[in-house]
């Protein structure tokens, strides 16, 4: 097992090159800015670390999965030779029928190993219980949560092996506040992206990286969504998305339900579940005089 990354110098290390790899959250979805598309966590971290404009690379792509980071995004990051690399990916994998945490762990391990060989400080994230944010029917919620638990276990294994810092999104203060999420409830809002950037820069500071300017949690410069945006997204994109992803998760959810039913039946058969008698009828209480 590799030794944890610890500060080796009294003077914090200045970051001149930053790379962001991952999916739509890493792209910045959920934090639109006028005339410039998406902003999000990457620019907030770059500003906090005082990274020059030509030292910032965002190789992330919407819809990316773990293997996309390894095969499609990592080469650009290696060519950039970053001092720090942020890796935010994995949730898209949990929503697919070919979800494989073993392969995902191998892909992430390759990414971390390759970047660390360049002297890069790599910071992945582990994920929250997204069913608390985007409400799903019971079976789908349990299926998604089980997948996220497996994803986090895969990430945890790589983090332990390399001793790299890792941001636990589920433990961040305010992670489940609706204000931290955009209208789609799938991506962070501007505030959520700022919270994510603050958490990442906090870990980097603890690893000996110079943080020139703390990330502000005061929103500014973004486009604030209106109520009509919430309703419009639900009708135009939210329900179709739930239908598409629900179909991917349904076989897995059905398996969870079947296993639960079997476990309950076996417990009942073996006498571990007994009928609870109806409570005795309580005497009526006379009204006080």
PDB file of C-alpha atoms in Angstrom:
ATOM      1  CA  UNK A   1       0.000   0.000   0.000  1.00  0.00           C
ATOM      2  CA  UNK A   2       1.282   3.457  -0.864  1.00  0.00           C
ATOM      3  CA  UNK A   3       2.007   5.903   1.914  1.00  0.00           C
ATOM      4  CA  UNK A   4      -0.532   8.736   2.391  1.00  0.00           C
ATOM      5  CA  UNK A   5       0.294  12.046   0.758  1.00  0.00           C
ATOM      6  CA  UNK A   6       1.512  14.391   3.481  1.00  0.00           C
ATOM      7  CA  UNK A   7       2.967  17.879   3.256  1.00  0.00           C
ATOM      8  CA  UNK A   8       6.734  17.590   2.893  1.00  0.00           C
ATOM      9  CA  UNK A   9       7.559  21.294   2.837  1.00  0.00           C
ATOM     10  CA  UNK A  10       6.878  24.075   5.276  1.00  0.00           C
ATOM     11  CA  UNK A  11       5.826  26.329   2.403  1.00  0.00           C
ATOM     12  CA  UNK A  12       2.588  25.170   0.719  1.00  0.00           C
ATOM     13  CA  UNK A  13       3.025  23.980  -2.841  1.00  0.00           C
ATOM     14  CA  UNK A  14       1.840  26.421  -5.492  1.00  0.00           C
ATOM     15  CA  UNK A  15      -0.406  24.923  -8.173  1.00  0.00           C
ATOM     16  CA  UNK A  16       0.252  26.043 -11.726  1.00  0.00           C
ATOM     17  CA  UNK A  17      -1.648  23.327 -13.558  1.00  0.00           C
ATOM     18  CA  UNK A  18      -5.045  21.897 -12.636  1.00  0.00           C
ATOM     19  CA  UNK A  19      -6.966  19.159 -14.449  1.00  0.00           C
ATOM     20  CA  UNK A  20     -10.607  18.224 -13.919  1.00  0.00           C
ATOM     21  CA  UNK A  21     -11.814  14.823 -15.094  1.00  0.00           C
ATOM     22  CA  UNK A  22     -15.241  13.271 -14.875  1.00  0.00           C
ATOM     23  CA  UNK A  23     -18.871  13.593 -15.859  1.00  0.00           C
ATOM     24  CA  UNK A  24     -21.452  16.374 -16.123  1.00  0.00           C
ATOM     25  CA  UNK A  25     -20.901  17.527 -12.541  1.00  0.00           C
ATOM     26  CA  UNK A  26     -17.229  18.037 -13.366  1.00  0.00           C
ATOM     27  CA  UNK A  27     -18.291  19.866 -16.546  1.00  0.00           C
ATOM     28  CA  UNK A  28     -20.246  22.289 -14.351  1.00  0.00           C
ATOM     29  CA  UNK A  29     -23.854  21.427 -15.175  1.00  0.00           C
ATOM     30  CA  UNK A  30     -26.229  23.070 -12.741  1.00  0.00           C
ATOM     31  CA  UNK A  31     -24.282  26.343 -12.613  1.00  0.00           C
ATOM     32  CA  UNK A  32     -25.121  28.264 -15.803  1.00  0.00           C
ATOM     33  CA  UNK A  33     -23.596  31.672 -16.416  1.00  0.00           C
ATOM     34  CA  UNK A  34     -24.810  34.295 -18.909  1.00  0.00           C
ATOM     35  CA  UNK A  35     -23.298  33.792 -22.347  1.00  0.00           C
ATOM     36  CA  UNK A  36     -20.653  31.320 -21.163  1.00  0.00           C
ATOM     37  CA  UNK A  37     -22.435  27.996 -20.760  1.00  0.00           C
ATOM     38  CA  UNK A  38     -21.510  26.150 -17.575  1.00  0.00           C
ATOM     39  CA  UNK A  39     -19.132  27.207 -14.800  1.00  0.00           C
ATOM     40  CA  UNK A  40     -19.141  24.942 -11.739  1.00  0.00           C
ATOM     41  CA  UNK A  41     -16.604  23.339  -9.454  1.00  0.00           C
ATOM     42  CA  UNK A  42     -13.566  23.482 -11.755  1.00  0.00           C
ATOM     43  CA  UNK A  43     -13.322  27.263 -12.166  1.00  0.00           C
ATOM     44  CA  UNK A  44     -14.073  27.764  -8.459  1.00  0.00           C
ATOM     45  CA  UNK A  45     -11.161  25.506  -7.488  1.00  0.00           C
ATOM     46  CA  UNK A  46      -8.902  27.097 -10.108  1.00  0.00           C
ATOM     47  CA  UNK A  47      -9.669  30.552  -8.736  1.00  0.00           C
ATOM     48  CA  UNK A  48      -9.041  29.435  -5.160  1.00  0.00           C
ATOM     49  CA  UNK A  49      -5.666  27.958  -6.136  1.00  0.00           C
ATOM     50  CA  UNK A  50      -4.767  30.974  -8.321  1.00  0.00           C
ATOM     51  CA  UNK A  51      -4.198  28.733 -11.337  1.00  0.00           C
ATOM     52  CA  UNK A  52      -3.256  30.711 -14.476  1.00  0.00           C
ATOM     53  CA  UNK A  53      -5.758  30.595 -17.335  1.00  0.00           C
ATOM     54  CA  UNK A  54      -3.413  28.513 -19.482  1.00  0.00           C
ATOM     55  CA  UNK A  55      -2.875  26.092 -16.604  1.00  0.00           C
ATOM     56  CA  UNK A  56      -6.507  24.984 -16.348  1.00  0.00           C
ATOM     57  CA  UNK A  57      -7.799  21.928 -18.190  1.00  0.00           C
ATOM     58  CA  UNK A  58     -11.323  20.548 -17.945  1.00  0.00           C
ATOM     59  CA  UNK A  59     -11.387  17.247 -19.815  1.00  0.00           C
ATOM     60  CA  UNK A  60     -14.761  16.193 -18.370  1.00  0.00           C
ATOM     61  CA  UNK A  61     -17.650  15.194 -20.636  1.00  0.00           C
ATOM     62  CA  UNK A  62     -21.354  14.945 -19.871  1.00  0.00           C
ATOM     63  CA  UNK A  63     -22.507  11.358 -19.504  1.00  0.00           C
ATOM     64  CA  UNK A  64     -18.977  10.090 -18.865  1.00  0.00           C
ATOM     65  CA  UNK A  65     -18.465   6.828 -17.032  1.00  0.00           C
ATOM     66  CA  UNK A  66     -15.397   5.562 -15.197  1.00  0.00           C
ATOM     67  CA  UNK A  67     -13.945   3.864 -18.265  1.00  0.00           C
ATOM     68  CA  UNK A  68     -14.393   7.091 -20.257  1.00  0.00           C
ATOM     69  CA  UNK A  69     -12.128   8.884 -17.802  1.00  0.00           C
ATOM     70  CA  UNK A  70      -9.493   6.182 -18.193  1.00  0.00           C
ATOM     71  CA  UNK A  71      -9.526   5.842 -21.960  1.00  0.00           C
ATOM     72  CA  UNK A  72     -10.793   9.199 -23.252  1.00  0.00           C
ATOM     73  CA  UNK A  73      -9.864  11.859 -20.685  1.00  0.00           C
ATOM     74  CA  UNK A  74      -6.677  10.604 -19.050  1.00  0.00           C
ATOM     75  CA  UNK A  75      -4.435  11.086 -22.132  1.00  0.00           C
ATOM     76  CA  UNK A  76      -5.262  14.806 -22.239  1.00  0.00           C
ATOM     77  CA  UNK A  77      -4.628  15.094 -18.508  1.00  0.00           C
ATOM     78  CA  UNK A  78      -1.257  13.351 -18.827  1.00  0.00           C
ATOM     79  CA  UNK A  79      -0.255  15.719 -21.625  1.00  0.00           C
ATOM     80  CA  UNK A  80      -1.253  18.642 -19.387  1.00  0.00           C
ATOM     81  CA  UNK A  81       0.965  17.332 -16.534  1.00  0.00           C
ATOM     82  CA  UNK A  82      -1.173  18.803 -13.741  1.00  0.00           C
ATOM     83  CA  UNK A  83      -0.028  19.541 -10.209  1.00  0.00           C
ATOM     84  CA  UNK A  84      -3.555  18.665  -9.045  1.00  0.00           C
ATOM     85  CA  UNK A  85      -6.249  16.525 -10.665  1.00  0.00           C
ATOM     86  CA  UNK A  86      -9.864  16.254  -9.529  1.00  0.00           C
ATOM     87  CA  UNK A  87     -11.789  13.109 -10.472  1.00  0.00           C
ATOM     88  CA  UNK A  88     -15.588  13.296 -10.211  1.00  0.00           C
ATOM     89  CA  UNK A  89     -17.177  10.284 -11.873  1.00  0.00           C
ATOM     90  CA  UNK A  90     -19.163   7.141 -11.156  1.00  0.00           C
ATOM     91  CA  UNK A  91     -22.823   8.051 -10.773  1.00  0.00           C
ATOM     92  CA  UNK A  92     -23.598   7.413 -14.439  1.00  0.00           C
ATOM     93  CA  UNK A  93     -22.280   3.880 -14.023  1.00  0.00           C
ATOM     94  CA  UNK A  94     -24.719   3.172 -11.195  1.00  0.00           C
ATOM     95  CA  UNK A  95     -27.625   3.820 -13.548  1.00  0.00           C
ATOM     96  CA  UNK A  96     -26.588   1.311 -16.210  1.00  0.00           C
ATOM     97  CA  UNK A  97     -27.401  -2.366 -16.538  1.00  0.00           C
ATOM     98  CA  UNK A  98     -23.731  -3.304 -17.095  1.00  0.00           C
ATOM     99  CA  UNK A  99     -22.601  -1.756 -13.794  1.00  0.00           C
ATOM    100  CA  UNK A 100     -19.388  -3.485 -12.666  1.00  0.00           C
ATOM    101  CA  UNK A 101     -17.626  -2.141  -9.554  1.00  0.00           C
ATOM    102  CA  UNK A 102     -14.610  -4.412 -10.087  1.00  0.00           C
ATOM    103  CA  UNK A 103     -13.917  -2.941 -13.520  1.00  0.00           C
ATOM    104  CA  UNK A 104     -14.581   0.548 -12.190  1.00  0.00           C
ATOM    105  CA  UNK A 105     -12.044   0.072  -9.405  1.00  0.00           C
ATOM    106  CA  UNK A 106      -9.468  -1.098 -11.953  1.00  0.00           C
ATOM    107  CA  UNK A 107     -10.143   1.924 -14.173  1.00  0.00           C
ATOM    108  CA  UNK A 108      -9.874   4.383 -11.282  1.00  0.00           C
ATOM    109  CA  UNK A 109      -6.728   2.690 -10.009  1.00  0.00           C
ATOM    110  CA  UNK A 110      -5.141   3.101 -13.444  1.00  0.00           C
ATOM    111  CA  UNK A 111      -6.073   6.798 -13.539  1.00  0.00           C
ATOM    112  CA  UNK A 112      -4.694   7.476 -10.064  1.00  0.00           C
ATOM    113  CA  UNK A 113      -1.524   5.434 -10.643  1.00  0.00           C
ATOM    114  CA  UNK A 114      -0.782   7.178 -13.940  1.00  0.00           C
ATOM    115  CA  UNK A 115      -1.297  10.686 -12.593  1.00  0.00           C
ATOM    116  CA  UNK A 116       0.605  10.091  -9.364  1.00  0.00           C
ATOM    117  CA  UNK A 117       3.570   8.908 -11.419  1.00  0.00           C
ATOM    118  CA  UNK A 118       3.702  12.485 -12.760  1.00  0.00           C
ATOM    119  CA  UNK A 119       3.772  13.906  -9.234  1.00  0.00           C
ATOM    120  CA  UNK A 120       0.104  14.924  -9.400  1.00  0.00           C
ATOM    121  CA  UNK A 121      -2.005  15.204  -6.263  1.00  0.00           C
ATOM    122  CA  UNK A 122      -5.165  13.304  -7.225  1.00  0.00           C
ATOM    123  CA  UNK A 123      -8.448  13.900  -5.408  1.00  0.00           C
ATOM    124  CA  UNK A 124     -11.408  11.649  -6.247  1.00  0.00           C
ATOM    125  CA  UNK A 125     -14.822  11.924  -4.628  1.00  0.00           C
ATOM    126  CA  UNK A 126     -17.092   9.313  -3.068  1.00  0.00           C
ATOM    127  CA  UNK A 127     -20.819   9.747  -3.399  1.00  0.00           C
ATOM    128  CA  UNK A 128     -23.875  10.600  -1.350  1.00  0.00           C
ATOM    129  CA  UNK A 129     -27.244   8.827  -1.138  1.00  0.00           C
ATOM    130  CA  UNK A 130     -28.771  10.513  -4.161  1.00  0.00           C
ATOM    131  CA  UNK A 131     -32.184   9.001  -3.503  1.00  0.00           C
ATOM    132  CA  UNK A 132     -32.518  11.551  -0.707  1.00  0.00           C
ATOM    133  CA  UNK A 133     -32.296  14.309  -3.309  1.00  0.00           C
ATOM    134  CA  UNK A 134     -34.027  12.826  -6.349  1.00  0.00           C
ATOM    135  CA  UNK A 135     -36.972  10.904  -4.936  1.00  0.00           C
ATOM    136  CA  UNK A 136     -37.504   7.505  -6.540  1.00  0.00           C
ATOM    137  CA  UNK A 137     -40.072   4.742  -6.009  1.00  0.00           C
ATOM    138  CA  UNK A 138     -39.061   2.364  -3.206  1.00  0.00           C
ATOM    139  CA  UNK A 139     -37.594  -0.496  -5.289  1.00  0.00           C
ATOM    140  CA  UNK A 140     -35.637   1.884  -7.528  1.00  0.00           C
ATOM    141  CA  UNK A 141     -34.381   3.821  -4.509  1.00  0.00           C
ATOM    142  CA  UNK A 142     -33.080   0.652  -2.861  1.00  0.00           C
ATOM    143  CA  UNK A 143     -31.493  -0.501  -6.112  1.00  0.00           C
ATOM    144  CA  UNK A 144     -29.733   2.829  -6.636  1.00  0.00           C
ATOM    145  CA  UNK A 145     -28.541   2.998  -3.030  1.00  0.00           C
ATOM    146  CA  UNK A 146     -27.092  -0.508  -3.262  1.00  0.00           C
ATOM    147  CA  UNK A 147     -25.256   0.479  -6.433  1.00  0.00           C
ATOM    148  CA  UNK A 148     -23.890   3.661  -4.835  1.00  0.00           C
ATOM    149  CA  UNK A 149     -22.671   1.634  -1.853  1.00  0.00           C
ATOM    150  CA  UNK A 150     -20.798  -0.682  -4.234  1.00  0.00           C
ATOM    151  CA  UNK A 151     -19.390   2.290  -6.143  1.00  0.00           C
ATOM    152  CA  UNK A 152     -18.146   3.880  -2.923  1.00  0.00           C
ATOM    153  CA  UNK A 153     -16.577   0.612  -1.802  1.00  0.00           C
ATOM    154  CA  UNK A 154     -14.657   0.483  -5.092  1.00  0.00           C
ATOM    155  CA  UNK A 155     -13.501   4.092  -4.704  1.00  0.00           C
ATOM    156  CA  UNK A 156     -12.566   3.536  -1.053  1.00  0.00           C
ATOM    157  CA  UNK A 157     -10.355   0.612  -2.010  1.00  0.00           C
ATOM    158  CA  UNK A 158      -8.388   2.703  -4.502  1.00  0.00           C
ATOM    159  CA  UNK A 159      -8.123   5.603  -2.049  1.00  0.00           C
ATOM    160  CA  UNK A 160      -6.766   3.329   0.689  1.00  0.00           C
ATOM    161  CA  UNK A 161      -4.294   1.681  -1.669  1.00  0.00           C
ATOM    162  CA  UNK A 162      -2.800   4.966  -2.845  1.00  0.00           C
ATOM    163  CA  UNK A 163      -3.324   7.034   0.290  1.00  0.00           C
ATOM    164  CA  UNK A 164      -4.831   9.918  -1.674  1.00  0.00           C
ATOM    165  CA  UNK A 165      -7.287  12.452  -0.249  1.00  0.00           C
ATOM    166  CA  UNK A 166     -10.939  11.835  -1.099  1.00  0.00           C
ATOM    167  CA  UNK A 167     -13.977  14.059  -0.621  1.00  0.00           C
ATOM    168  CA  UNK A 168     -17.016  12.310   0.871  1.00  0.00           C
ATOM    169  CA  UNK A 169     -19.989  14.134  -0.626  1.00  0.00           C
ATOM    170  CA  UNK A 170     -22.445  12.514   1.770  1.00  0.00           C
ATOM    171  CA  UNK A 171     -20.605  13.946   4.786  1.00  0.00           C
ATOM    172  CA  UNK A 172     -20.478  17.518   3.521  1.00  0.00           C
ATOM    173  CA  UNK A 173     -22.583  19.922   5.626  1.00  0.00           C
ATOM    174  CA  UNK A 174     -25.700  20.845   3.666  1.00  0.00           C
ATOM    175  CA  UNK A 175     -25.211  18.096   1.091  1.00  0.00           C
ATOM    176  CA  UNK A 176     -28.897  17.167   1.201  1.00  0.00           C
ATOM    177  CA  UNK A 177     -30.300  20.692   1.330  1.00  0.00           C
ATOM    178  CA  UNK A 178     -32.375  21.369  -1.778  1.00  0.00           C
ATOM    179  CA  UNK A 179     -30.609  24.716  -2.197  1.00  0.00           C
ATOM    180  CA  UNK A 180     -27.445  22.761  -3.007  1.00  0.00           C
ATOM    181  CA  UNK A 181     -29.109  21.175  -6.044  1.00  0.00           C
ATOM    182  CA  UNK A 182     -30.152  22.509  -9.421  1.00  0.00           C
ATOM    183  CA  UNK A 183     -33.635  22.317 -10.905  1.00  0.00           C
ATOM    184  CA  UNK A 184     -32.989  18.787 -12.172  1.00  0.00           C
ATOM    185  CA  UNK A 185     -32.012  17.451  -8.710  1.00  0.00           C
ATOM    186  CA  UNK A 186     -29.226  15.575 -10.501  1.00  0.00           C
ATOM    187  CA  UNK A 187     -26.491  18.215 -10.536  1.00  0.00           C
ATOM    188  CA  UNK A 188     -25.304  20.711  -7.933  1.00  0.00           C
ATOM    189  CA  UNK A 189     -26.638  24.244  -8.073  1.00  0.00           C
ATOM    190  CA  UNK A 190     -24.220  27.166  -8.021  1.00  0.00           C
ATOM    191  CA  UNK A 191     -24.203  26.876  -4.226  1.00  0.00           C
ATOM    192  CA  UNK A 192     -23.648  23.123  -4.486  1.00  0.00           C
ATOM    193  CA  UNK A 193     -20.703  23.607  -6.836  1.00  0.00           C
ATOM    194  CA  UNK A 194     -19.232  26.171  -4.455  1.00  0.00           C
ATOM    195  CA  UNK A 195     -19.657  23.733  -1.552  1.00  0.00           C
ATOM    196  CA  UNK A 196     -17.969  21.015  -3.592  1.00  0.00           C
ATOM    197  CA  UNK A 197     -15.076  23.329  -4.457  1.00  0.00           C
ATOM    198  CA  UNK A 198     -14.725  24.389  -0.818  1.00  0.00           C
ATOM    199  CA  UNK A 199     -14.537  20.759   0.282  1.00  0.00           C
ATOM    200  CA  UNK A 200     -11.930  19.912  -2.351  1.00  0.00           C
ATOM    201  CA  UNK A 201      -9.719  22.907  -1.596  1.00  0.00           C
ATOM    202  CA  UNK A 202      -9.916  22.085   2.104  1.00  0.00           C
ATOM    203  CA  UNK A 203      -8.501  18.632   1.395  1.00  0.00           C
ATOM    204  CA  UNK A 204      -5.834  20.103  -0.862  1.00  0.00           C
ATOM    205  CA  UNK A 205      -4.767  22.567   1.824  1.00  0.00           C
ATOM    206  CA  UNK A 206      -4.411  19.671   4.264  1.00  0.00           C
ATOM    207  CA  UNK A 207      -2.224  17.912   1.665  1.00  0.00           C
ATOM    208  CA  UNK A 208       0.163  20.870   1.501  1.00  0.00           C
ATOM    209  CA  UNK A 209      -1.303  22.702  -1.484  1.00  0.00           C
ATOM    210  CA  UNK A 210      -1.384  26.501  -1.385  1.00  0.00           C
ATOM    211  CA  UNK A 211      -4.925  27.891  -1.352  1.00  0.00           C
ATOM    212  CA  UNK A 212      -4.660  31.550  -2.300  1.00  0.00           C
ATOM    213  CA  UNK A 213      -8.314  32.438  -1.801  1.00  0.00           C
ATOM    214  CA  UNK A 214     -10.988  30.465   0.082  1.00  0.00           C
ATOM    215  CA  UNK A 215     -14.020  29.494  -1.986  1.00  0.00           C
ATOM    216  CA  UNK A 216     -16.918  31.814  -1.211  1.00  0.00           C
ATOM    217  CA  UNK A 217     -20.313  30.246  -0.531  1.00  0.00           C
ATOM    218  CA  UNK A 218     -22.036  33.470  -1.563  1.00  0.00           C
ATOM    219  CA  UNK A 219     -23.597  32.943  -4.979  1.00  0.00           C
ATOM    220  CA  UNK A 220     -22.779  35.482  -7.665  1.00  0.00           C
ATOM    221  CA  UNK A 221     -22.465  35.606 -11.423  1.00  0.00           C
ATOM    222  CA  UNK A 222     -24.758  32.675 -12.160  1.00  0.00           C
ATOM    223  CA  UNK A 223     -28.297  32.447 -13.528  1.00  0.00           C
ATOM    224  CA  UNK A 224     -30.881  31.826 -10.829  1.00  0.00           C
ATOM    225  CA  UNK A 225     -33.572  29.325 -11.897  1.00  0.00           C
ATOM    226  CA  UNK A 226     -37.244  30.314 -11.791  1.00  0.00           C
ATOM    227  CA  UNK A 227     -40.198  28.216 -10.625  1.00  0.00           C
ATOM    228  CA  UNK A 228     -41.216  27.691 -14.245  1.00  0.00           C
ATOM    229  CA  UNK A 229     -37.776  26.189 -14.887  1.00  0.00           C
ATOM    230  CA  UNK A 230     -38.420  23.548 -12.212  1.00  0.00           C
ATOM    231  CA  UNK A 231     -41.792  22.595 -13.704  1.00  0.00           C
ATOM    232  CA  UNK A 232     -40.512  22.699 -17.268  1.00  0.00           C
ATOM    233  CA  UNK A 233     -37.555  20.463 -16.494  1.00  0.00           C
ATOM    234  CA  UNK A 234     -39.764  17.913 -14.730  1.00  0.00           C
ATOM    235  CA  UNK A 235     -42.120  17.610 -17.702  1.00  0.00           C
ATOM    236  CA  UNK A 236     -39.632  17.865 -20.567  1.00  0.00           C
ATOM    237  CA  UNK A 237     -36.601  16.059 -19.141  1.00  0.00           C
ATOM    238  CA  UNK A 238     -37.189  14.711 -15.641  1.00  0.00           C
ATOM    239  CA  UNK A 239     -39.927  12.176 -16.323  1.00  0.00           C
ATOM    240  CA  UNK A 240     -38.331  10.882 -19.570  1.00  0.00           C
ATOM    241  CA  UNK A 241     -35.003  10.533 -17.741  1.00  0.00           C
ATOM    242  CA  UNK A 242     -36.655   8.605 -14.912  1.00  0.00           C
ATOM    243  CA  UNK A 243     -38.300   6.285 -17.444  1.00  0.00           C
ATOM    244  CA  UNK A 244     -35.040   5.592 -19.317  1.00  0.00           C
ATOM    245  CA  UNK A 245     -32.896   5.038 -16.238  1.00  0.00           C
ATOM    246  CA  UNK A 246     -35.674   3.223 -14.421  1.00  0.00           C
ATOM    247  CA  UNK A 247     -35.726   0.606 -17.160  1.00  0.00           C
ATOM    248  CA  UNK A 248     -31.988   0.043 -16.672  1.00  0.00           C
ATOM    249  CA  UNK A 249     -32.419  -0.381 -12.927  1.00  0.00           C
ATOM    250  CA  UNK A 250     -35.655  -2.395 -12.966  1.00  0.00           C
ATOM    251  CA  UNK A 251     -34.070  -5.858 -13.380  1.00  0.00           C
ATOM    252  CA  UNK A 252     -31.668  -5.101 -10.531  1.00  0.00           C
ATOM    253  CA  UNK A 253     -34.482  -3.679  -8.392  1.00  0.00           C
ATOM    254  CA  UNK A 254     -36.571  -6.790  -9.085  1.00  0.00           C
ATOM    255  CA  UNK A 255     -33.669  -8.941  -7.917  1.00  0.00           C
ATOM    256  CA  UNK A 256     -33.445  -6.988  -4.667  1.00  0.00           C
ATOM    257  CA  UNK A 257     -37.181  -7.393  -4.087  1.00  0.00           C
ATOM    258  CA  UNK A 258     -37.024 -11.127  -4.818  1.00  0.00           C
ATOM    259  CA  UNK A 259     -34.087 -11.618  -2.449  1.00  0.00           C
ATOM    260  CA  UNK A 260     -35.878  -9.651   0.267  1.00  0.00           C
ATOM    261  CA  UNK A 261     -39.063 -11.677  -0.191  1.00  0.00           C
ATOM    262  CA  UNK A 262     -37.102 -14.935  -0.037  1.00  0.00           C
ATOM    263  CA  UNK A 263     -35.301 -13.834   3.130  1.00  0.00           C
ATOM    264  CA  UNK A 264     -38.605 -12.891   4.756  1.00  0.00           C
ATOM    265  CA  UNK A 265     -40.206 -16.207   3.775  1.00  0.00           C
ATOM    266  CA  UNK A 266     -37.282 -18.248   5.134  1.00  0.00           C
ATOM    267  CA  UNK A 267     -37.346 -16.308   8.393  1.00  0.00           C
ATOM    268  CA  UNK A 268     -41.107 -16.938   8.702  1.00  0.00           C
ATOM    269  CA  UNK A 269     -40.671 -20.632   7.872  1.00  0.00           C
ATOM    270  CA  UNK A 270     -37.952 -21.029  10.493  1.00  0.00           C
ATOM    271  CA  UNK A 271     -40.059 -19.351  13.142  1.00  0.00           C
ATOM    272  CA  UNK A 272     -37.979 -16.183  13.328  1.00  0.00           C
ATOM    273  CA  UNK A 273     -41.028 -14.088  12.470  1.00  0.00           C
ATOM    274  CA  UNK A 274     -44.093 -14.456  14.635  1.00  0.00           C
ATOM    275  CA  UNK A 275     -47.421 -12.757  14.400  1.00  0.00           C
ATOM    276  CA  UNK A 276     -47.738  -9.812  16.722  1.00  0.00           C
ATOM    277  CA  UNK A 277     -50.981 -10.033  18.726  1.00  0.00           C
ATOM    278  CA  UNK A 278     -53.412  -7.199  18.526  1.00  0.00           C
ATOM    279  CA  UNK A 279     -53.021  -4.831  21.487  1.00  0.00           C
ATOM    280  CA  UNK A 280     -55.545  -5.282  24.247  1.00  0.00           C
ATOM    281  CA  UNK A 281     -58.368  -2.802  24.184  1.00  0.00           C
ATOM    282  CA  UNK A 282     -57.681  -0.015  26.624  1.00  0.00           C
ATOM    283  CA  UNK A 283     -60.381   1.077  29.048  1.00  0.00           C
ATOM    284  CA  UNK A 284     -62.092   4.305  28.207  1.00  0.00           C
ATOM    285  CA  UNK A 285     -60.861   7.309  30.106  1.00  0.00           C
ATOM    286  CA  UNK A 286     -63.574   9.307  31.767  1.00  0.00           C
ATOM    287  CA  UNK A 287     -63.459  13.005  31.075  1.00  0.00           C
ATOM    288  CA  UNK A 288     -62.324  15.083  33.971  1.00  0.00           C
ATOM    289  CA  UNK A 289     -65.003  16.928  35.831  1.00  0.00           C
TER     290      UNK A 289
END
